[in-house]
Every structure is written in C-alpha cells, then in structure tokens.
CSV table of N, CA and C and ligand atoms in Angstrom, one decimal:
chain,number,residue,atom,x,y,z
A,15,UNK,N,0.8,-1.1,0.2
A,15,UNK,CA,0.1,0.0,0.0
A,15,UNK,C,0.9,1.4,0.1
A,16,UNK,N,2.1,1.3,0.5
A,16,UNK,CA,2.9,2.3,0.7
A,16,UNK,C,3.5,2.7,-0.8
A,17,UNK,N,3.4,2.0,-1.7
A,17,UNK,CA,3.8,2.2,-3.0
A,17,UNK,C,2.7,3.0,-3.8
A,18,UNK,N,1.7,3.2,-3.1
A,18,UNK,CA,0.5,3.7,-3.9
A,18,UNK,C,0.8,5.2,-4.2
A,19,UNK,N,0.6,5.6,-5.8
A,19,UNK,CA,1.0,7.0,-6.0
A,19,UNK,C,0.0,7.7,-5.6
A,20,UNK,N,0.6,8.8,-5.0
A,20,UNK,CA,-0.4,10.1,-4.4
A,20,UNK,C,-0.3,11.0,-5.4
A,21,UNK,N,0.7,11.6,-5.8
A,21,UNK,CA,1.0,12.6,-6.6
A,21,UNK,C,1.4,11.9,-8.0
A,22,UNK,N,0.6,12.0,-8.9
A,22,UNK,CA,1.0,11.3,-10.1
A,22,UNK,C,2.0,12.3,-11.0
A,23,UNK,N,2.0,13.6,-11.1
A,23,UNK,CA,2.9,14.4,-11.6
A,23,UNK,C,4.3,14.5,-11.3
A,24,UNK,N,4.6,14.2,-9.8
A,24,UNK,CA,5.6,14.1,-9.3
A,24,UNK,C,6.2,12.8,-8.8
A,25,UNK,N,5.3,11.9,-9.0
A,25,UNK,CA,5.6,10.4,-8.6
A,25,UNK,C,5.7,10.4,-7.2
A,26,UNK,N,5.0,10.7,-6.4
A,26,UNK,CA,5.2,10.7,-4.9
A,26,UNK,C,4.3,9.8,-4.4
A,27,UNK,N,4.8,8.7,-3.6
A,27,UNK,CA,4.2,7.8,-3.1
A,27,UNK,C,3.7,8.0,-1.6
A,28,UNK,N,2.5,7.1,-1.0
A,28,UNK,CA,1.8,7.3,0.1
A,28,UNK,C,3.1,7.0,1.2
A,29,UNK,N,3.9,6.1,0.8
A,29,UNK,CA,5.2,5.8,1.8
A,29,UNK,C,6.0,7.1,1.8
A,30,UNK,N,6.5,7.6,0.9
A,30,UNK,CA,7.1,8.8,1.0
A,30,UNK,C,6.5,9.9,2.0
A,31,UNK,N,5.4,10.2,1.9
A,31,UNK,CA,4.5,11.0,2.6
A,31,UNK,C,4.3,10.8,3.9
A,32,UNK,N,4.3,9.5,4.3
A,32,UNK,CA,4.2,9.0,5.7
A,32,UNK,C,5.6,9.0,6.4
A,33,UNK,N,6.7,8.8,5.6
A,33,UNK,CA,7.7,8.9,6.1
A,33,UNK,C,8.3,10.3,6.6
A,34,UNK,N,7.9,11.3,5.6
A,34,UNK,CA,8.2,12.6,6.0
A,34,UNK,C,7.4,13.1,7.5
A,35,UNK,N,6.1,12.6,7.3
A,35,UNK,CA,5.2,12.9,8.4
A,35,UNK,C,5.9,12.3,9.6
A,36,UNK,N,6.3,11.3,9.8
A,36,UNK,CA,7.0,10.6,10.7
A,36,UNK,C,8.4,11.3,11.2
A,37,UNK,N,9.0,11.8,10.2
A,37,UNK,CA,10.2,12.6,10.5
A,37,UNK,C,10.0,14.0,10.7
A,38,UNK,N,8.7,14.4,11.0
A,38,UNK,CA,8.7,15.9,11.5
A,38,UNK,C,7.9,16.6,10.6
A,39,UNK,N,7.5,16.5,9.5
A,39,UNK,CA,6.6,17.4,8.7
A,39,UNK,C,5.2,17.8,9.4
A,40,UNK,N,5.1,18.9,9.5
A,40,UNK,CA,3.9,19.2,10.5
A,40,UNK,C,3.0,19.8,9.8
A,41,UNK,N,3.0,20.7,8.6
A,41,UNK,CA,2.2,20.9,7.7
A,41,UNK,C,2.3,20.5,6.3
A,42,UNK,N,1.0,20.8,5.9
A,42,UNK,CA,0.9,20.2,4.2
A,42,UNK,C,2.0,20.9,3.5
A,43,UNK,N,2.1,22.0,3.8
A,43,UNK,CA,3.1,23.0,3.0
A,43,UNK,C,4.5,22.3,3.0
A,44,UNK,N,4.8,22.1,4.2
A,44,UNK,CA,6.6,21.5,4.3
A,44,UNK,C,6.5,20.0,3.6
A,45,UNK,N,5.1,19.4,3.7
A,45,UNK,CA,5.1,18.0,3.1
A,45,UNK,C,5.4,18.3,1.7
A,46,UNK,N,5.0,19.2,1.1
A,46,UNK,CA,5.0,19.8,-0.1
A,46,UNK,C,6.2,20.1,-0.6
A,47,UNK,N,6.9,20.9,0.1
A,47,UNK,CA,8.3,21.3,-0.1
A,47,UNK,C,9.4,20.1,0.1
A,48,UNK,N,9.1,19.3,0.9
A,48,UNK,CA,10.1,18.2,0.8
A,48,UNK,C,10.1,17.1,-0.1
A,49,UNK,N,8.7,16.9,-0.5
A,49,UNK,CA,8.5,15.7,-1.6
A,49,UNK,C,8.1,16.1,-3.0
A,50,UNK,N,7.8,17.5,-3.0
A,50,UNK,CA,7.2,18.1,-4.4
A,50,UNK,C,5.9,17.7,-4.7
A,51,UNK,N,5.2,17.0,-3.9
A,51,UNK,CA,4.2,16.5,-4.0
A,51,UNK,C,3.0,17.9,-4.3
A,52,UNK,N,2.3,18.0,-5.3
A,52,UNK,CA,1.4,19.2,-5.6
A,52,UNK,C,2.1,20.3,-6.2
A,53,UNK,N,3.5,20.0,-6.8
A,53,UNK,CA,4.1,21.2,-7.5
A,53,UNK,C,4.4,20.5,-8.8
A,54,UNK,N,3.8,19.7,-9.4
A,54,UNK,CA,3.8,19.1,-10.7
A,54,UNK,C,2.9,19.9,-11.6
A,55,UNK,N,2.9,19.5,-13.0
A,55,UNK,CA,2.3,20.3,-14.0
A,55,UNK,C,0.7,20.7,-13.6
A,56,UNK,N,-0.1,19.7,-12.9
A,56,UNK,CA,-1.4,20.1,-12.8
A,56,UNK,C,-1.5,20.9,-11.2
A,57,UNK,N,-0.3,21.3,-10.8
A,57,UNK,CA,-0.2,22.2,-9.5
A,57,UNK,C,-1.1,21.9,-8.4
A,58,UNK,N,-1.4,20.5,-8.3
A,58,UNK,CA,-2.1,20.0,-7.1
A,58,UNK,C,-3.6,19.7,-7.4
A,59,UNK,N,-3.9,20.0,-8.5
A,59,UNK,CA,-5.6,19.8,-8.8
A,59,UNK,C,-5.8,18.5,-8.6
A,60,UNK,N,-4.9,17.6,-8.9
A,60,UNK,CA,-5.2,16.1,-8.7
A,60,UNK,C,-5.0,15.8,-7.3
A,61,UNK,N,-4.0,16.0,-6.8
A,61,UNK,CA,-3.3,15.5,-5.5
A,61,UNK,C,-3.5,16.2,-4.1
A,62,UNK,N,-3.8,17.4,-4.3
A,62,UNK,CA,-4.0,18.4,-3.0
A,62,UNK,C,-4.8,17.9,-2.0
A,63,UNK,N,-5.9,17.4,-2.4
A,63,UNK,CA,-6.8,16.9,-1.3
A,63,UNK,C,-6.2,15.6,-0.8
A,64,UNK,N,-5.7,14.7,-1.6
A,64,UNK,CA,-5.0,13.5,-1.0
A,64,UNK,C,-4.1,13.7,0.1
A,65,UNK,N,-2.9,14.7,-0.5
A,65,UNK,CA,-2.3,15.1,0.4
A,65,UNK,C,-2.6,15.7,1.8
A,66,UNK,N,-3.4,16.3,1.8
A,66,UNK,CA,-4.1,17.0,3.1
A,66,UNK,C,-4.7,15.6,3.7
A,67,UNK,N,-5.3,14.9,3.3
A,67,UNK,CA,-6.2,13.6,3.7
A,67,UNK,C,-5.0,13.0,4.4
A,68,UNK,N,-3.7,12.7,3.8
A,68,UNK,CA,-2.8,11.8,4.4
A,68,UNK,C,-2.1,12.6,5.8
A,69,UNK,N,-1.9,14.0,5.4
A,69,UNK,CA,-1.5,14.5,6.7
A,69,UNK,C,-2.4,14.5,7.8
A,70,UNK,N,-3.8,14.7,7.5
A,70,UNK,CA,-4.7,14.4,8.5
A,70,UNK,C,-4.8,13.0,9.3
A,71,UNK,N,-4.6,12.0,8.5
A,71,UNK,CA,-4.8,10.6,8.9
A,71,UNK,C,-3.3,10.3,9.6
A,72,UNK,N,-2.3,10.5,9.2
A,72,UNK,CA,-1.2,9.9,9.6
A,72,UNK,C,-0.5,10.9,10.9
A,73,UNK,N,-0.7,12.0,10.7
A,73,UNK,CA,0.0,13.1,11.7
A,73,UNK,C,-0.7,13.0,13.0
A,74,UNK,N,0.1,13.2,14.1
A,74,UNK,CA,-0.6,13.1,15.4
A,74,UNK,C,-0.9,14.6,15.6
A,75,UNK,N,-2.5,14.7,15.6
A,75,UNK,CA,-3.0,16.0,15.7
A,75,UNK,C,-2.4,17.0,16.6
A,76,UNK,N,-2.0,16.5,17.5
A,76,UNK,CA,-1.3,17.7,18.3
A,76,UNK,C,0.0,18.3,17.8
A,77,UNK,N,0.6,17.4,16.9
A,77,UNK,CA,1.7,18.0,16.2
A,77,UNK,C,1.4,19.0,14.8
A,78,UNK,N,0.0,19.0,14.3
A,78,UNK,CA,-0.3,19.6,13.1
A,78,UNK,C,-0.5,21.0,13.5
A,79,UNK,N,0.6,21.7,12.3
A,79,UNK,CA,0.3,23.2,12.5
A,79,UNK,C,-0.6,23.7,11.2
A,80,UNK,N,-1.7,24.2,11.5
A,80,UNK,CA,-2.5,24.5,10.5
A,80,UNK,C,-1.7,25.7,9.7
A,81,UNK,N,-2.0,25.3,8.3
A,81,UNK,CA,-1.3,26.4,7.4
A,81,UNK,C,-2.2,26.4,6.3
A,82,UNK,N,-2.4,27.3,5.4
A,82,UNK,CA,-2.9,27.0,4.4
A,82,UNK,C,-2.1,27.0,3.1
A,83,UNK,N,-2.5,26.4,2.0
A,83,UNK,CA,-1.6,26.0,1.0
A,83,UNK,C,-2.2,26.6,-0.3
A,84,UNK,N,-1.7,27.6,-0.8
A,84,UNK,CA,-2.0,28.3,-1.9
A,84,UNK,C,-2.1,27.3,-3.0
A,85,UNK,N,-3.0,27.6,-4.1
A,85,UNK,CA,-3.1,27.0,-5.2
A,85,UNK,C,-2.8,27.8,-6.4
A,86,UNK,N,-1.9,27.2,-7.1
A,86,UNK,CA,-1.5,27.9,-8.2
A,86,UNK,C,-2.2,27.1,-9.4
A,87,UNK,N,-2.5,28.1,-10.5
A,87,UNK,CA,-3.2,27.6,-11.7
A,87,UNK,C,-2.2,26.8,-12.7
A,88,UNK,N,-2.6,25.9,-13.1
A,88,UNK,CA,-1.7,25.1,-14.1
A,88,UNK,C,-1.5,26.0,-15.2
A,89,UNK,N,-0.1,25.9,-15.8
A,89,UNK,CA,0.3,26.7,-17.0
A,89,UNK,C,0.4,25.7,-18.2
A,90,UNK,N,-0.2,26.4,-19.1
A,90,UNK,CA,0.0,25.5,-20.3
A,90,UNK,C,0.5,26.3,-21.4
A,91,UNK,N,1.3,25.7,-22.4
A,91,UNK,CA,2.1,26.6,-23.3
A,91,UNK,C,1.0,27.0,-24.3
A,92,UNK,N,1.3,28.1,-24.9
A,92,UNK,CA,0.5,29.0,-26.0
A,92,UNK,C,1.5,29.4,-27.2
A,93,UNK,N,0.9,29.5,-28.2
A,93,UNK,CA,1.9,29.9,-29.2
A,93,UNK,C,1.9,31.5,-29.3
A,94,UNK,N,3.0,32.2,-29.5
A,94,UNK,CA,2.9,33.6,-29.4
A,94,UNK,C,2.1,34.3,-30.3
A,95,UNK,N,1.8,33.7,-31.4
A,95,UNK,CA,0.7,34.2,-32.4
A,95,UNK,C,-0.9,34.3,-31.8
A,96,UNK,N,-1.0,33.4,-31.1
A,96,UNK,CA,-2.4,33.2,-30.0
A,96,UNK,C,-2.2,34.4,-29.1
A,97,UNK,N,-1.0,34.6,-28.4
A,97,UNK,CA,-1.3,35.5,-27.6
A,97,UNK,C,-1.0,36.9,-28.2
A,98,UNK,N,-0.3,37.3,-29.4
A,98,UNK,CA,-0.3,38.4,-30.2
A,98,UNK,C,-1.9,38.9,-30.6
A,99,UNK,N,-2.6,37.8,-30.8
A,99,UNK,CA,-4.0,38.0,-31.5
A,99,UNK,C,-5.2,37.9,-30.3
A,100,UNK,N,-4.3,37.9,-29.0
A,100,UNK,CA,-5.3,37.9,-27.8
A,100,UNK,C,-6.2,36.7,-28.0
A,101,UNK,N,-5.9,35.6,-28.4
A,101,UNK,CA,-6.5,34.3,-28.4
A,101,UNK,C,-7.8,34.3,-29.5
A,102,UNK,N,-7.9,35.4,-30.3
A,102,UNK,CA,-8.8,35.2,-31.1
A,102,UNK,C,-8.6,34.7,-32.6
A,103,UNK,N,-9.3,33.5,-33.0
A,103,UNK,CA,-9.2,32.9,-34.5
A,103,UNK,C,-7.9,32.4,-34.5
A,104,UNK,N,-7.5,32.1,-35.7
A,104,UNK,CA,-6.3,31.2,-36.2
A,104,UNK,C,-5.3,32.3,-36.3
A,105,UNK,N,-4.1,32.1,-36.1
A,105,UNK,CA,-2.9,32.8,-36.3
A,105,UNK,C,-2.6,32.9,-37.9
B,8,FES,S1,-0.8,14.9,-9.4
B,8,FES,FE1,0.3,16.2,-7.8
B,8,FES,S2,1.0,18.0,-8.7
B,8,FES,FE2,-0.2,17.0,-10.3
C-alpha cells in the first residue's frame, strides 16, 4: 500500500509522505516542499486533497500546524501568435 502513487505528476508515493510525516513534517506545505507533491504540472489539482487527507490521517493531531496551501493555476504553453491575437481566431 505504501507504493500507492499519491501525486502522479511528481511520482510521490504514500510511503514517502508517511515517512516525512514521521520525521517531523507538521504542515501540508512542508510536506509539499520536501516531496514536491502538488508541485507538478497540474499544480496539485489532482493530489492536493489527497495530500491533505494523508497529513490529517497519519500525523499526530497535536503536532499538526494549521497552514493554508496556496493553489497555483496550471500553466499550459500557447503560441506567441495566439498571444499576439489575444486568443481570437487562427494565427
Ligand atoms: S498530481 Fe500532484 S501535482 Fe499533479
């Protein structure tokens, strides 16, 4: 079960997250910074809730420090011609 992928973009497993929690990660943000979970191309749209649930389930509640994790919008490449035309029509 520890081989279960939690963050597909960064290939982070449940076991890695549990290991970091056991070694003192007290916030979702620190877990994110240590493992890169949530920092992949989807920017956590797929895994953010899972990472939060792992933290809630495996961490000692008295050690959890509440912190908000900002959400970043995914970035996708666009052609300069699209940008120049403000996204209207074909280049
Ligand atoms: S699945 Fe974790 S950043 Fe995309």
